[in-house]
Coordinates of C-alpha atoms in Angstrom, one line a residue:
M1 CA 27.7 36.9 33.3
A2 CA 25.0 34.2 33.4
S3 CA 23.8 35.4 36.8
T4 CA 23.5 39.0 35.6
T5 CA 21.3 37.9 32.7
I6 CA 19.2 35.8 35.0
E7 CA 18.8 38.7 37.5
K8 CA 17.7 41.0 34.6
L9 CA 15.2 38.4 33.5
M10 CA 13.9 38.0 37.0
L11 CA 13.5 41.8 37.3
K12 CA 11.6 42.0 34.1
L13 CA 9.3 39.1 35.1
S14 CA 8.7 40.9 38.5
A15 CA 7.8 44.1 36.7
I16 CA 5.4 42.3 34.4
G17 CA 3.7 40.6 37.4
A18 CA 3.3 44.0 39.1
L19 CA 1.8 45.6 36.0
S20 CA -0.6 42.6 35.6
A21 CA -1.7 42.9 39.2
L22 CA -2.3 46.7 38.7
A23 CA -4.3 46.1 35.6
I24 CA -6.6 43.6 37.4
A25 CA -7.1 45.9 40.3
M26 CA -8.0 48.9 38.2
P27 CA -11.6 49.2 36.9
S28 CA -11.9 49.0 33.1
P29 CA -12.8 52.4 31.6
L30 CA -14.8 50.5 29.0
A31 CA -17.1 48.7 31.4
A32 CA -20.8 49.3 30.7
A33 CA -23.1 50.2 33.5
T34 CA -26.9 50.5 34.0
Y35 CA -28.6 53.8 34.6
T36 CA -32.2 55.0 35.2
A37 CA -34.4 56.5 32.5
N38 CA -37.6 58.5 33.3
G39 CA -40.3 59.4 30.8
P40 CA -39.5 62.2 28.4
I41 CA -42.7 64.3 28.8
C42 CA -43.6 66.3 31.9
E43 CA -47.3 66.0 31.3
T44 CA -49.3 63.4 33.2
T45 CA -51.3 62.1 30.2
A46 CA -48.0 60.9 28.5
K47 CA -48.3 57.2 27.8
V48 CA -46.3 54.4 26.2
G49 CA -47.9 53.6 22.8
S50 CA -45.3 51.1 21.4
T51 CA -42.8 48.8 23.0
T52 CA -41.4 45.6 21.5
Y53 CA -43.9 45.8 18.7
Y54 CA -45.3 48.7 16.8
S55 CA -48.7 49.7 18.2
C56 CA -48.1 47.0 20.8
N57 CA -49.1 44.2 18.4
G58 CA -47.5 44.9 15.0
S59 CA -44.0 44.3 13.6
S60 CA -40.8 44.4 15.6
H61 CA -40.0 47.7 17.2
T62 CA -37.9 47.1 20.3
A63 CA -38.1 50.6 21.7
L64 CA -40.4 52.9 23.6
D65 CA -42.7 55.3 21.8
I66 CA -44.3 57.8 24.3
S67 CA -46.7 60.6 23.5
N68 CA -49.3 62.8 25.1
Q69 CA -51.3 63.3 21.8
S70 CA -49.9 66.8 21.1
C71 CA -47.2 68.1 18.8
S72 CA -44.7 71.0 19.3
E73 CA -46.5 71.9 22.6
W74 CA -44.5 70.0 25.2
N75 CA -40.7 69.7 25.8
H76 CA -39.1 66.5 24.8
R77 CA -36.7 66.0 27.8
G78 CA -33.5 64.0 28.2
M79 CA -34.6 60.8 29.9
L80 CA -31.4 59.7 31.7
V81 CA -31.3 60.5 35.4
G82 CA -27.9 62.2 36.1
S83 CA -25.6 64.4 34.0
F84 CA -25.1 62.9 30.5
A85 CA -23.6 64.2 27.2
Y86 CA -26.5 64.4 24.7
K87 CA -25.1 64.7 21.1
S88 CA -27.6 66.4 18.8
Y89 CA -28.3 65.4 15.2
S90 CA -30.8 67.8 13.7
G91 CA -31.4 69.5 10.3
C92 CA -34.9 68.1 9.7
A93 CA -37.7 70.5 9.3
N94 CA -40.2 70.5 12.2
N95 CA -43.2 68.3 11.5
C96 CA -46.6 67.6 12.9
A97 CA -48.0 66.2 9.7
N98 CA -49.1 62.5 9.2
P99 CA -47.7 61.0 7.0
P100 CA -44.3 62.7 7.4
P101 CA -43.2 64.8 4.4
N102 CA -39.5 63.9 4.8
P103 CA -39.4 60.3 6.2
D104 CA -35.7 59.7 5.2
C105 CA -34.3 62.7 7.1
N106 CA -31.3 61.5 9.2
G107 CA -31.9 58.0 8.1
G108 CA -35.5 58.0 9.4
A109 CA -34.5 59.2 12.9
G110 CA -35.5 62.8 12.2
N111 CA -34.0 65.2 14.7
Y112 CA -32.4 63.0 17.4
Y113 CA -30.0 62.8 20.3
V114 CA -27.5 60.1 21.2
V115 CA -25.8 59.4 24.5
T116 CA -22.8 57.1 23.9
G117 CA -21.6 54.5 26.4
A118 CA -19.0 51.7 26.6
S119 CA -18.8 48.4 24.7
G120 CA -20.9 49.6 21.7
W121 CA -23.8 50.8 23.9
D122 CA -25.8 53.9 23.2
F123 CA -29.2 55.5 24.1
R124 CA -31.1 57.4 21.5
Q125 CA -34.1 59.8 21.6
L126 CA -35.7 60.4 18.1
H127 CA -38.3 62.4 16.2
F128 CA -38.3 65.7 18.1
N129 CA -39.0 69.2 16.7
T130 CA -36.2 71.7 17.3
N131 CA -36.5 74.9 19.4
A132 CA -34.2 77.2 21.3
S133 CA -33.3 74.3 23.7
T134 CA -31.9 72.1 20.8
G135 CA -28.2 71.4 20.6
S136 CA -25.5 69.1 22.0
K137 CA -25.2 69.6 25.7
T138 CA -24.4 67.9 29.0
C139 CA -27.3 68.0 31.4
D140 CA -29.7 66.1 33.7
R141 CA -33.1 65.6 32.1
C142 CA -33.1 69.0 30.5
A143 CA -35.3 70.1 27.6
L144 CA -33.9 68.9 24.2
G145 CA -36.6 70.2 21.9
L146 CA -40.3 69.7 21.4
V147 CA -42.3 66.5 21.0
G148 CA -42.5 66.2 17.3
S149 CA -42.8 63.8 14.3
T150 CA -39.6 64.3 12.2
G151 CA -38.2 61.5 10.1
H152 CA -40.0 58.2 9.7
S153 CA -42.7 59.0 12.3
Y154 CA -46.4 58.7 12.1
G155 CA -47.7 61.1 14.8
A156 CA -45.8 63.1 17.3
H157 CA -44.0 61.1 19.9
S158 CA -40.7 60.4 21.6
H159 CA -39.0 57.3 20.4
S160 CA -36.2 56.0 22.7
D161 CA -34.0 52.9 22.3
N162 CA -31.0 51.3 23.9
R163 CA -28.7 49.7 21.4
Q164 CA -25.5 47.7 21.5
Y165 CA -23.4 47.9 18.2
G166 CA -26.6 49.1 16.5
T167 CA -28.9 46.3 17.7
R168 CA -31.9 47.4 19.7
K169 CA -32.4 45.7 23.1
S170 CA -35.6 45.4 25.0
A171 CA -34.3 44.4 28.5
W172 CA -33.8 48.1 29.4
Y173 CA -37.6 48.7 29.6
T174 CA -39.0 45.1 30.2
A175 CA -36.8 44.8 33.3
V176 CA -38.8 47.5 35.0
G177 CA -42.2 46.3 33.7
T178 CA -42.9 49.1 31.2
T179 CA -45.6 48.0 28.8
C180 CA -48.1 49.6 26.5
G181 CA -50.2 52.0 28.4
S182 CA -47.5 52.7 31.1
S183 CA -47.0 56.3 32.1
G184 CA -44.4 58.2 30.2
Y185 CA -44.4 61.1 32.7
C186 CA -41.0 62.6 33.4
N187 CA -41.1 61.7 37.2
N188 CA -41.7 58.0 36.5
V189 CA -39.0 55.4 35.7
V190 CA -39.6 53.7 32.4
G191 CA -36.3 51.9 32.0
K192 CA -32.8 51.0 33.0
P193 CA -30.6 51.5 30.0
T194 CA -27.0 50.1 29.7
L195 CA -24.3 52.5 28.7

């Protein structure tokens, strides 16, 4: 009787060991990875106007603001290179006015998109004006709307940030040397977000 109990225990320990080895060998589905982000505007005059600080020398911002000094004239494109699921949050009236008439719309983000990653990471693009392209979709750098100024935005631009558990991180753009005045053209790399 004792040997049967020991044999059963040994079989259970062996099974646990096999499962542990399998778990170590399998990649974690929640592991974050780094991706490439290009500028959001396919117009060569698009430039970075704010990075870690507003207007490049003001209060903390920790994001990229990119504009080409126009409003509702140019597509605001998905920035992530490759196929990603962009979830749309809209409902804010299109705006080109300064100051904005509805700064609290969607918590100040205005019309925006989020790509959700692992371990609390996400990548957001804010303040766009809606058009026929607007809506949740999976795509590679497709048109999301128009460059606008919805929410808490002073002047039409694309705001993009990479956050972990809601805290904005700067490494995604500083690691590739993006600074104020850098090109925000859609064929140029502006960052390496984590998702």
